[in-house]
Coordinates of C-alpha atoms and ligand atoms in Angstrom, one line a residue:
X74 CA 33.1 6.9 37.4
X75 CA 30.8 9.2 39.5
X76 CA 27.7 10.5 38.0
X77 CA 27.3 13.7 40.0
X78 CA 29.1 16.8 38.9
X79 CA 29.2 20.3 40.2
X80 CA 27.8 22.6 37.4
X81 CA 30.2 25.2 36.0
X82 CA 29.4 28.6 37.6
X83 CA 28.2 30.1 34.3
X84 CA 25.5 27.5 34.0
X85 CA 24.6 27.5 37.6
X86 CA 24.2 31.3 37.6
X87 CA 22.0 31.2 34.6
X88 CA 19.7 28.6 36.0
X89 CA 19.5 30.5 39.3
X90 CA 18.7 33.7 37.4
X91 CA 15.7 32.0 35.9
X92 CA 13.9 32.2 39.2
X93 CA 14.0 36.0 39.2
X94 CA 14.3 37.0 35.6
X95 CA 11.6 35.6 33.3
X96 CA 11.1 38.4 30.8
X97 CA 11.9 42.1 30.2
X98 CA 9.3 43.1 32.7
X99 CA 11.0 41.2 35.4
X100 CA 14.3 43.1 34.7
X101 CA 12.4 46.4 34.8
X102 CA 10.7 45.4 38.0
X103 CA 13.9 44.6 39.8
X104 CA 15.7 47.7 38.5
X105 CA 12.9 50.0 39.3
X106 CA 12.5 48.6 42.8
X107 CA 16.3 49.2 43.4
X108 CA 15.8 52.8 42.3
X109 CA 12.9 53.2 44.7
X110 CA 15.0 51.7 47.5
X111 CA 17.7 54.1 46.6
X112 CA 15.3 57.0 47.3
X113 CA 14.9 58.1 43.7
X114 CA 12.1 60.7 42.9
X115 CA 12.4 60.3 39.2
X116 CA 12.8 57.0 37.3
X117 CA 13.1 56.6 33.6
X118 CA 12.8 53.3 31.8
X119 CA 13.8 52.9 28.2
X120 CA 13.3 49.9 26.0
X121 CA 14.5 48.9 22.6
X122 CA 12.8 46.1 20.8
X123 CA 10.5 45.4 23.7
X124 CA 13.6 45.1 26.0
X125 CA 15.3 42.3 24.0
X126 CA 17.9 44.7 22.7
X127 CA 18.1 47.1 25.5
X128 CA 16.6 47.8 28.9
X129 CA 17.8 51.0 30.5
X130 CA 16.7 52.3 33.9
X131 CA 18.0 55.7 35.1
X132 CA 17.3 57.2 38.5
X133 CA 18.2 60.2 40.7
X134 CA 18.6 58.1 43.8
X135 CA 21.6 58.0 46.2
X136 CA 23.8 56.1 43.8
X137 CA 26.8 53.9 44.7
X138 CA 30.4 54.6 45.5
X139 CA 33.1 52.6 43.7
X140 CA 33.4 49.8 46.3
X141 CA 29.7 49.3 46.5
X142 CA 29.4 49.2 42.8
X143 CA 31.9 46.5 42.6
X144 CA 30.1 44.4 45.1
X145 CA 26.6 45.0 43.8
X146 CA 26.7 42.4 41.1
X147 CA 27.9 39.6 43.4
X148 CA 25.3 37.1 44.5
X149 CA 23.8 37.7 47.9
X150 CA 25.3 41.2 48.1
X151 CA 22.9 43.7 49.6
X152 CA 22.9 46.9 51.5
X153 CA 19.4 46.2 52.9
X154 CA 19.8 43.3 55.2
X155 CA 22.4 42.3 57.7
X156 CA 20.9 39.7 59.9
X157 CA 18.0 37.2 59.8
X158 CA 16.3 39.2 62.5
X159 CA 16.1 42.2 60.3
X160 CA 14.1 40.2 57.8
X161 CA 11.3 40.4 60.4
X162 CA 11.0 44.1 59.9
X163 CA 12.1 44.6 56.3
X164 CA 10.5 47.7 54.6
X165 CA 12.7 47.9 51.5
X166 CA 11.5 46.3 48.3
X167 CA 14.7 44.3 47.9
X168 CA 16.7 42.3 50.4
X169 CA 17.8 39.1 48.7
X170 CA 20.8 40.5 46.8
X171 CA 19.9 38.5 43.7
X172 CA 18.6 40.9 41.1
X173 CA 21.8 42.4 39.7
X174 CA 23.8 39.1 39.6
X175 CA 20.8 37.4 37.9
X176 CA 20.4 40.1 35.3
X177 CA 24.2 40.0 34.7
X178 CA 23.9 36.2 34.2
X179 CA 21.4 36.6 31.3
X180 CA 22.5 39.8 29.6
X181 CA 25.3 42.2 29.2
X182 CA 25.0 44.5 32.2
X183 CA 26.6 47.9 32.5
X184 CA 26.1 50.2 35.5
X185 CA 26.9 53.8 35.7
X186 CA 26.6 55.4 39.2
X187 CA 27.6 58.3 41.3
X188 CA 27.2 58.1 45.0
X189 CA 25.7 60.8 47.2
X190 CA 28.6 63.1 48.2
X191 CA 30.9 61.4 45.7
X192 CA 32.7 63.5 43.1
X193 CA 33.2 60.9 40.4
X194 CA 31.1 58.7 38.3
X195 CA 32.0 55.1 37.9
X196 CA 31.1 52.5 35.3
X197 CA 31.0 48.8 35.8
X198 CA 30.7 46.3 33.1
X199 CA 29.7 43.0 34.6
X200 CA 31.4 40.2 32.8
X201 CA 29.6 37.0 32.1
X202 CA 29.5 34.7 35.1
X203 CA 32.5 32.5 35.6
X204 CA 34.8 35.0 33.9
X205 CA 37.4 36.7 36.0
X206 CA 36.7 40.3 36.7
X207 CA 39.5 42.7 36.0
X208 CA 39.8 46.3 37.1
X209 CA 39.2 47.3 33.6
X210 CA 35.6 46.3 34.2
X211 CA 35.3 49.2 36.6
X212 CA 36.4 52.6 35.5
X213 CA 36.0 56.2 36.2
X214 CA 34.1 58.2 33.6
X215 CA 33.3 61.7 33.0
X216 CA 29.6 61.9 32.9
X217 CA 27.3 64.7 33.8
X218 CA 23.9 64.2 35.4
X219 CA 21.3 61.6 36.3
X220 CA 18.0 63.2 35.4
X221 CA 19.2 66.6 36.5
X222 CA 20.6 65.3 39.7
X223 CA 24.3 65.1 40.6
X224 CA 23.9 61.6 42.0
X225 CA 22.1 58.6 40.7
X226 CA 22.4 55.4 38.7
X227 CA 21.9 54.3 35.2
X228 CA 21.7 50.6 34.5
X229 CA 21.7 49.0 31.0
X230 CA 21.0 45.4 30.2
X231 CA 21.6 44.5 26.6
X232 CA 20.8 41.3 24.6
X233 CA 18.6 39.8 27.3
X234 CA 18.6 35.9 27.0
X235 CA 20.8 36.0 23.9
X236 CA 22.9 33.3 25.6
X237 CA 19.8 31.5 27.0
X238 CA 17.8 30.3 23.9
X239 CA 15.4 28.3 26.1
X240 CA 14.1 31.5 27.6
X241 CA 14.5 33.7 24.5
X242 CA 12.0 31.6 22.6
X243 CA 9.3 32.2 25.2
X244 CA 9.4 36.0 24.8
X245 CA 6.4 37.4 23.1
X246 CA 5.9 40.1 20.5
X247 CA 7.5 43.5 21.1
X248 CA 4.1 45.0 21.8
X249 CA 3.2 42.4 24.3
X250 CA 6.5 42.7 26.2
X251 CA 6.1 46.5 26.3
X252 CA 2.6 46.1 27.6
X253 CA 3.8 43.9 30.4
X254 CA 6.5 46.4 31.3
X255 CA 3.9 49.2 31.3
X256 CA 1.6 47.2 33.5
X257 CA 4.4 46.6 36.0
X258 CA 5.4 50.2 36.1
X259 CA 1.8 51.2 36.7
X260 CA 1.5 48.8 39.6
X261 CA 4.7 50.1 41.2
X262 CA 3.7 53.7 40.4
X263 CA 0.4 53.2 42.2
X264 CA 2.3 52.4 45.4
X265 CA 4.6 55.4 45.0
X266 CA 2.6 58.5 43.8
X267 CA 5.4 60.9 44.9
X268 CA 7.8 59.4 42.4
X269 CA 7.8 60.3 38.7
X270 CA 7.9 57.4 36.2
X271 CA 8.6 57.6 32.5
X272 CA 8.6 54.7 30.0
X273 CA 10.0 55.2 26.5
X274 CA 9.9 52.4 24.0
X275 CA 11.8 52.8 20.7
X276 CA 11.9 56.6 21.3
X277 CA 8.2 56.8 21.9
X278 CA 6.9 57.9 25.3
X279 CA 4.5 55.4 26.4
X280 CA 3.9 56.5 30.0
X281 CA 4.7 59.7 31.8
X282 CA 3.5 59.9 35.4
X283 CA 4.4 63.0 37.2
X284 CA 4.7 63.1 41.0
X285 CA 1.2 63.5 42.3
X286 CA -1.3 63.1 45.1
X287 CA -2.5 59.6 46.0
X288 CA -5.9 60.1 44.5
X289 CA -4.6 61.6 41.3
X290 CA -2.2 58.7 40.8
X291 CA -5.0 56.2 41.4
X292 CA -7.2 58.1 38.9
X293 CA -4.4 58.0 36.3
X294 CA -3.8 54.3 36.7
X295 CA -7.1 52.7 37.6
X296 CA -9.4 54.9 35.6
X297 CA -6.9 55.9 32.9
X298 CA -7.6 59.5 33.7
X299 CA -11.4 59.1 33.0
X300 CA -13.5 60.9 35.5
X301 CA -15.5 58.4 37.5
X302 CA -16.4 59.2 41.1
X303 CA -13.7 57.9 43.3
X304 CA -14.9 56.2 46.5
X305 CA -12.5 56.0 49.4
X306 CA -12.8 54.1 52.7
X307 CA -10.4 53.4 55.6
X308 CA -10.2 51.1 58.6
X309 CA -7.7 49.9 61.0
X310 CA -7.0 47.1 63.4
X311 CA -4.3 45.8 65.6
X312 CA -1.0 46.4 63.8
X313 CA -2.5 47.3 60.4
X314 CA -4.3 50.0 58.4
X315 CA -6.4 49.5 55.3
X316 CA -7.2 52.1 52.6
X317 CA -9.6 51.2 49.9
X318 CA -10.3 53.1 46.6
X319 CA -12.7 52.2 43.9
X320 CA -14.6 53.9 41.1
X321 CA -18.3 54.2 40.8
X322 CA -19.6 53.3 37.4
X323 CA -16.4 51.5 36.3
X324 CA -16.4 47.8 35.8
X325 CA -14.1 45.8 33.5
X326 CA -14.2 42.3 32.0
X327 CA -10.9 41.4 33.6
X328 CA -9.3 41.5 37.0
X329 CA -6.4 43.6 35.8
X330 CA -7.4 46.6 37.8
X331 CA -7.6 44.8 41.1
X332 CA -4.5 46.2 42.6
X333 CA -3.0 45.6 46.0
X334 CA -0.2 47.3 47.8
X335 CA 1.2 46.0 51.0
X336 CA 3.8 48.2 52.8
X337 CA 4.6 50.0 49.6
X338 CA 5.1 46.7 47.7
X339 CA 2.8 46.0 44.8
X340 CA 1.6 42.4 45.1
X341 CA -0.8 40.0 43.6
X342 CA -2.2 38.5 46.7
X343 CA -4.8 35.8 46.5
X344 CA -6.2 36.4 49.9
X345 CA -6.7 40.2 49.3
X346 CA -8.1 39.5 45.9
X347 CA -10.6 37.0 47.2
X348 CA -11.6 39.3 50.1
X349 CA -12.1 42.1 47.6
X350 CA -14.1 40.1 45.1
X351 CA -16.3 38.5 47.8
X352 CA -17.3 42.0 48.7
X353 CA -18.0 43.2 45.2
X354 CA -19.3 40.0 43.6
X355 CA -22.9 40.7 44.4
X356 CA -22.9 44.1 42.9
X357 CA -21.4 43.1 39.5
X358 CA -22.5 41.0 36.6
X359 CA -20.7 37.7 36.4
X360 CA -17.4 38.1 34.6
X361 CA -17.2 41.8 35.5
X362 CA -14.6 43.2 37.9
X363 CA -14.3 46.5 39.7
X364 CA -11.3 48.9 39.6
X365 CA -10.0 48.7 43.1
X366 CA -6.8 49.8 44.8
X367 CA -6.3 48.3 48.2
X368 CA -3.5 49.6 50.4
X369 CA -2.5 47.7 53.5
X370 CA 0.1 49.1 55.9
X371 CA 1.0 46.4 58.3
X372 CA 3.6 45.7 61.0
X373 CA 6.2 43.9 59.0
X374 CA 6.4 41.3 61.7
X375 CA 2.9 40.2 60.8
X376 CA 3.7 39.3 57.2
X377 CA 6.2 37.1 55.4
X378 CA 7.4 38.7 52.2
X379 CA 10.0 36.1 51.5
X380 CA 7.6 33.6 50.0
X381 CA 8.7 33.9 46.4
X382 CA 11.9 35.0 44.7
X383 CA 10.1 37.8 42.9
X384 CA 8.3 38.8 46.2
X385 CA 5.0 39.3 44.5
X386 CA 3.3 37.1 47.1
X387 CA 3.1 37.5 50.8
X388 CA 1.8 35.6 53.7
X389 CA -0.3 37.2 56.5
X390 CA 0.1 35.9 60.0
X391 CA -3.5 36.9 60.8
X392 CA -5.0 36.1 57.4
X393 CA -8.6 35.5 58.7
X394 CA -8.7 38.9 60.4
X395 CA -7.3 40.7 57.3
X396 CA -9.8 39.0 55.1
X397 CA -12.7 40.0 57.3
X398 CA -11.4 43.5 57.7
X399 CA -11.2 44.0 53.9
X400 CA -14.5 42.4 53.3
X401 CA -16.4 44.5 55.8
X402 CA -14.7 47.7 54.6
X403 CA -15.9 46.9 51.1
X404 CA -19.4 46.0 52.3
X405 CA -19.8 49.2 54.3
X406 CA -18.5 51.2 51.3
X407 CA -21.0 49.5 48.9
X408 CA -23.9 50.1 51.2
X409 CA -23.0 53.7 51.4
X410 CA -22.2 54.4 47.7
X411 CA -24.0 51.8 45.6
X412 CA -22.5 49.4 43.1
X413 CA -19.7 50.0 40.7
X414 CA -21.8 49.5 37.6
X415 CA -24.5 51.8 38.7
X416 CA -23.7 55.5 38.4
X417 CA -26.4 57.9 39.5
X418 CA -26.4 60.5 36.7
X419 CA -25.6 63.9 38.1
X420 CA -23.7 62.3 40.9
X421 CA -20.5 64.1 41.9
X422 CA -18.0 63.3 39.2
X423 CA -14.8 64.2 40.9
X424 CA -15.2 64.1 44.6
X425 CA -15.1 61.1 46.9
X426 CA -17.9 62.3 49.2
X427 CA -21.2 60.7 49.6
X428 CA -22.9 64.0 50.3
X429 CA -24.1 64.6 46.7
X430 CA -27.8 65.2 46.0
X431 CA -30.6 62.7 45.7
X432 CA -29.7 59.0 45.7
X433 CA -26.1 59.4 45.8
X434 CA -26.4 60.9 49.2
X435 CA -28.8 58.4 50.5
X436 CA -27.6 55.9 53.0
X437 CA -29.2 52.5 53.6
X438 CA -30.6 52.0 57.1
X439 CA -28.5 48.9 57.6
X440 CA -25.8 50.9 59.2
X441 CA -22.2 50.3 58.4
X442 CA -21.3 50.3 62.0
X443 CA -21.5 46.6 62.6
X444 CA -20.0 45.2 59.4
X445 CA -19.2 41.5 59.2
X446 CA -19.2 38.8 56.6
X447 CA -22.8 38.4 57.4
X448 CA -24.1 41.9 57.9
X449 CA -27.8 41.8 57.2
X450 CA -30.4 44.3 56.3
X451 CA -33.3 44.7 58.5
X452 CA -35.6 43.2 55.9
X453 CA -38.1 42.0 58.5
X454 CA -38.4 45.3 60.2
X455 CA -41.9 46.6 59.4
X456 CA -41.5 50.1 60.7
X457 CA -41.7 52.4 57.7
X458 CA -38.7 54.6 57.0
X459 CA -38.4 57.1 54.3
X460 CA -36.5 55.7 51.3
X461 CA -35.4 57.3 48.0
X462 CA -38.8 56.8 46.4
X463 CA -41.0 57.5 49.5
X464 CA -42.2 60.8 48.1
X465 CA -42.2 59.9 44.4
X466 CA -45.6 59.1 43.0
X467 CA -46.0 55.6 41.5
X468 CA -47.3 55.9 38.0
X469 CA -47.9 52.3 37.2
X470 CA -46.1 49.3 35.6
X471 CA -44.5 49.3 32.2
X472 CA -44.5 46.2 30.1
X473 CA -45.7 44.2 33.1
X474 CA -42.0 44.4 34.2
X475 CA -40.9 47.9 35.5
X476 CA -42.5 50.0 38.2
X477 CA -42.5 53.6 37.1
X478 CA -42.0 56.5 39.5
X479 CA -42.0 60.3 39.0
X480 CA -39.1 61.6 41.1
X481 CA -39.4 65.3 40.2
X482 CA -36.2 65.5 38.2
X483 CA -36.1 62.0 37.1
X484 CA -38.2 59.1 35.8
X485 CA -37.3 56.1 37.9
X486 CA -37.8 52.5 36.7
X487 CA -37.6 49.5 39.1
X488 CA -37.2 46.0 37.7
X489 CA -39.8 44.0 39.7
X490 CA -38.0 40.7 39.2
X491 CA -34.6 42.0 40.1
X492 CA -35.9 43.8 43.1
X493 CA -37.8 40.8 44.4
X494 CA -34.7 38.6 43.9
X495 CA -32.7 41.0 46.0
X496 CA -35.3 41.0 48.8
X497 CA -35.5 37.2 48.8
X498 CA -31.8 36.9 48.8
X499 CA -31.3 39.1 51.8
X500 CA -34.1 37.6 53.7
X501 CA -32.6 34.2 53.3
X502 CA -29.2 35.6 54.2
X503 CA -30.6 37.1 57.4
X504 CA -31.6 33.6 58.5
X505 CA -27.9 32.8 58.9
X506 CA -27.7 35.2 61.8
X507 CA -30.9 34.5 63.7
X508 CA -31.0 31.8 66.4
X509 CA -32.2 28.3 65.3
X510 CA -35.5 28.3 67.2
X511 CA -36.7 31.6 65.7
X512 CA -36.1 30.4 62.2
X513 CA -39.4 30.1 60.4
X514 CA -39.8 26.9 58.5
X515 CA -42.7 25.7 56.4
X516 CA -43.5 22.1 56.9
X517 CA -44.2 20.1 53.7
X518 CA -47.4 18.0 53.8
X519 CA -45.7 15.3 51.9
X520 CA -41.9 15.0 52.5
X521 CA -39.9 15.5 49.3
X522 CA -37.3 12.8 48.5
X523 CA -34.3 13.8 46.5
X524 CA -31.9 11.2 45.1
X525 CA -28.1 11.6 44.7
X526 CA -25.2 9.4 43.7
X527 CA -24.2 7.2 46.7
X528 CA -20.5 8.3 46.6
X529 CA -21.6 11.8 47.6
X530 CA -23.1 10.6 50.9
X531 CA -20.2 11.7 53.1
X532 CA -20.1 15.1 51.5
X533 CA -23.8 15.6 52.1
X534 CA -23.6 14.3 55.6
X535 CA -21.1 17.1 56.4
X536 CA -23.0 19.8 54.6
X537 CA -26.6 19.2 55.6
X538 CA -26.3 21.2 58.8
X539 CA -25.8 24.3 56.7
X540 CA -29.2 23.8 55.2
X541 CA -30.7 23.5 58.6
X542 CA -29.2 26.9 59.4
X543 CA -31.1 28.3 56.4
X544 CA -34.4 26.8 57.6
X545 CA -34.5 23.5 55.7
X546 CA -35.5 20.4 57.6
X547 CA -33.8 17.6 55.9
X548 CA -32.3 14.2 56.7
X549 CA -30.3 11.5 55.0
X550 CA -32.9 8.9 54.4
X551 CA -31.1 6.0 52.7
X552 CA -27.8 5.4 50.9
X553 CA -28.9 7.6 48.1
X554 CA -31.8 9.8 49.2
X555 CA -32.3 13.0 51.2
X556 CA -35.7 13.6 52.6
X557 CA -36.9 17.2 52.9
X558 CA -39.6 17.7 55.5
X559 CA -39.6 21.5 55.7
X560 CA -38.3 24.5 53.7
X561 CA -37.7 28.1 54.6
X562 CA -40.8 30.3 54.1
X563 CA -39.1 32.5 51.6
X564 CA -38.0 29.6 49.5
X565 CA -41.4 29.3 47.8
X566 CA -43.0 26.1 46.5
X567 CA -42.9 26.6 42.7
X568 CA -41.1 23.8 40.9
X569 CA -40.1 22.5 44.3
X570 CA -38.8 19.2 43.3
X571 CA -36.5 20.5 40.6
X572 CA -35.2 23.3 42.9
X573 CA -34.5 20.9 45.7
X574 CA -32.6 18.6 43.3
X575 CA -30.7 21.7 42.2
X576 CA -29.9 22.6 45.8
X577 CA -28.5 19.1 46.5
X578 CA -26.4 19.2 43.3
X579 CA -24.9 22.5 44.4
X580 CA -24.2 21.2 47.8
X581 CA -22.3 18.4 46.3
X582 CA -20.5 20.5 43.7
X583 CA -19.3 23.2 46.0
X584 CA -15.6 22.8 46.7
X585 CA -14.7 22.5 50.3
X586 CA -12.4 25.5 49.8
X587 CA -10.9 27.4 52.7
X588 CA -13.1 27.4 55.7
X589 CA -13.3 31.1 55.7
X590 CA -15.0 31.3 52.3
X591 CA -16.8 28.1 52.4
X592 CA -20.1 29.3 53.9
X593 CA -20.3 32.3 51.8
X594 CA -19.6 30.6 48.5
X595 CA -22.1 27.9 49.2
X596 CA -24.7 30.4 50.5
X597 CA -24.5 32.4 47.3
X598 CA -25.3 29.2 45.3
X599 CA -28.1 28.2 47.6
X600 CA -29.6 31.7 47.5
X601 CA -29.5 31.8 43.8
X602 CA -31.8 28.8 43.7
X603 CA -34.2 30.9 45.7
X604 CA -34.3 33.5 43.0
X605 CA -36.1 31.1 40.6
X606 CA -39.2 31.4 42.6
X607 CA -39.2 35.2 42.8
X608 CA -41.7 37.3 41.0
X609 CA -40.9 37.3 37.3
X610 CA -41.1 39.8 34.6
X611 CA -44.6 39.8 33.3
X612 CA -46.2 38.6 36.6
X613 CA -49.1 40.8 37.6
X614 CA -48.3 43.0 40.6
X615 CA -50.9 45.5 42.0
X616 CA -50.1 48.9 43.4
X617 CA -50.0 47.8 47.0
X618 CA -47.6 45.0 46.2
X619 CA -45.4 47.3 44.0
X620 CA -45.0 49.8 46.8
X621 CA -44.4 47.0 49.3
X622 CA -41.6 45.6 47.1
X623 CA -40.0 48.9 46.6
X624 CA -40.2 49.6 50.4
X625 CA -38.6 46.2 51.1
X626 CA -36.0 46.7 48.5
X627 CA -34.7 49.9 50.1
X628 CA -34.5 48.1 53.5
X629 CA -32.0 45.7 51.9
X630 CA -28.3 46.1 52.5
X631 CA -27.5 46.2 48.8
X632 CA -30.6 47.6 47.1
X633 CA -29.0 48.6 43.8
X634 CA -28.4 45.2 42.3
X635 CA -30.0 41.8 42.2
X636 CA -27.8 39.0 43.6
X637 CA -26.4 38.4 40.1
X638 CA -25.4 42.0 39.7
X639 CA -28.1 43.3 37.4
X640 CA -29.3 46.7 38.3
X641 CA -32.6 46.9 40.2
X642 CA -33.1 50.6 39.5
X643 CA -32.6 52.8 36.5
X644 CA -33.1 56.5 36.4
X645 CA -33.8 58.6 33.3
X646 CA -33.1 62.3 34.0
X647 CA -35.6 64.9 32.9
X648 CA -32.9 66.5 30.8
X649 CA -32.7 63.3 28.7
X650 CA -36.4 63.6 27.9
X651 CA -36.0 67.2 27.1
X652 CA -33.2 66.3 24.7
X653 CA -35.4 63.7 23.0
X654 CA -38.1 66.3 22.5
X655 CA -35.6 68.9 21.5
X656 CA -36.7 71.2 24.2
X657 CA -33.0 71.7 24.9
X658 CA -30.1 72.0 22.6
Ligands
LIG787 P1 18.8 43.8 46.7 O1 18.0 44.9 46.1 O2 18.1 42.6 47.1 O3 19.7 44.4 47.8 P2 20.1 43.8 44.1 O4 20.9 42.7 43.4 O5 18.9 44.2 43.5 O6 19.8 43.3 45.6 O7 21.1 45.0 44.4 C1 22.3 44.9 45.1 C2 22.7 46.2 45.8 O8 23.1 47.1 44.8 C3 21.5 46.8 46.6 O9 21.4 46.3 47.9 C4 22.0 48.3 46.5 O10 22.8 48.6 47.6 C5 22.7 48.4 45.2 N1 21.9 49.1 44.2 C6 21.3 48.4 43.2 N2 20.6 49.3 42.4 C7 20.9 50.5 42.9 C8 20.4 51.8 42.5 N3 19.7 52.0 41.4 N4 20.9 52.9 43.2 C9 21.7 52.7 44.3 N5 22.1 51.4 44.7 C10 21.7 50.4 44.0
LIG788 MG1 16.9 44.6 44.3

C-alpha cells in the first residue's frame, strides 16, 4: 500500500492559509491593503472579541462586479498581476491572490460589494474549502451605502480559527490582539495619510485618523499627537528618493516607532532598521530608540517584494548604497539638529526648521555636505571658530564635574567627562580616514604583551589590520600572545594593560557580521575602551583646559552627546530660576 496521499482540499487550504493568516491583525492587514489597492479614501475596521468573533472591514473603494466577486475567493485570483514581468514593477500592495481564499479557509467569510458604475450590490458567502459552491452563495441584495459612497466593499470574517484549534490556542487576550491590530493600522496609515482610518472594538472607537498632511499623520502616529519638534530631511540617488522624519526630544525604550515605508508599503526591514540605528546609536542611551519614519520611494525594479507571503520584508538590489544613503542622511540631520534625547528648551515646538534661536539654530562646522559612514569632525583644526559658548563667560566648575557658563538667558552646564569622551571618540574616529603615514602613534618603551586563548588566533590575524588603521602597532607574537609596540596618542596610558586586554577581548567577541557594518560596530567597541582614560568627573581642570575642552567639543560632529548617548550639555533657562525664586508666577 502506498504511503503518500494527496491531502483533501479542506486541509491543504487551511495549511496554506497558515502562511498568510496568523492572527486577527493579519486578516486586518490583508483586508485593509485590499481596500487601499481598491482606491478607498475611508476604511473602517470593526472587531468583536479582539477579532475572534468578528472582523469587519468596510471601504469606499471601487468595489467588485458580480463576476469578479465570484472569482475573488479563488486561490491565485488577482486583478493586480497578469504576467511575471509585471511583478518587476508592481506598485499595488497585493498581487499574490492569496488573501481572500486564505481568510475563507479559516473563517466564515462574507463579502458585500458594489462595483463602480454598477447598480446592484452583491453578497458572497464563501463556503468552507472543498465544498461545492452554489449560486445561492452569491446573491443580489438591497443595501445602501459604503461609508457614504455608492460603491465599495464590506468584508466580514466570523469565527476566526474556530475550525483550526492549533491556531486558536495561540491567540492572545482580547486586549493584546486589539493592540496588534491597532499597531498594524497605524503602520499602514503612516504610509497613506490621505486615507481616513477608523478602528472600533466592541463598539468603542479606538482609533480615528482623518485624512491629513504627511507631517500631521506622522505626528499623530509617531508622537501620539504630543508636540515634539519634527525634523525632516530628504535625499535622492539613482532610482530612489528617501524622506526621513524624526522627533527631537522623543526617545523610547523599544524599537516600536522605527517605521519604514517602501513604495507605500509599510515594512519591517532589517537593512533599513540597521541603517537607521547605526546613525542614531551614538546620540541615544543604550536601550533607547528614536521615533523615526523613513520613506523610500524606489524604482520597483530595484527591489524584490516577493520575499515573504505577508510581504513585510523586501530585498534591495543595491542594498549597500541604500544603507549608506540612509545612514548619511541621518548623520547630516543629527549634526544639524542635535540628538533625539536633547531638547533645547525654547526650541521651536512645531516647526521642522533649524532656524530657531540660540543653539537650535547653530550648525556644527563639520558640514553635512560630504556625509559618509565616516564623516569626521575637524577635531584637529586649531583655527578658532565661534561656537555656541564663545561669548558666554565661564563661571567656574561645579562639584569638580560641570563647567558653568552664563549664556545671557540660560545657565549652561557642560559635563567635563562626557565632553572629553566625545572629543576622544571623534579624534580616534578621524584616524580611520587619514592616510597611514600621517597617523600619529606613540611608541611604548617596553612592548606590552597580551595573552589570548589560542583558538582565537585566526580571528585576530584577520582583525589586527584594523587596529593598525587606528594607530596601534601590534603583531602576533606567539600562539597565544599579541605584542603591542605602539598605541594611538589619544589612547592614553592609564591602566594600559587592562585596556589592551579589553581591546583584544572585544576584537575576538565582535561578530563578523555583514561587511558593511563590521568596521563600524567594531570601531564603536574599540573607541569605548578609549573613554576609560578620558578626564573623569572630579578630575581637576583649570580654566584654560576647560575652555579648550569646550572649544574642541563644539568642533565635534556630534557635540551634544558622549559616545554612549549621555548628554554633554544641559541648559537651565533663566525663567526656571525665576520660577524657583518666585519672581514669576
Ligand atoms: P490580491 O490582493 O493579491 O490580488 P486577494 O485575495 O487579497 O488577492 O484579493 C483578490 C482580488 O479581489 C483582488 O485582486 C481584487 O481584485 C479583489 N478585491 C479584494 N478586496 C477588494 C476590495 N476591498 N475592493 C475591491 N476589490 C477587492
Ligand atoms: Mg490582497
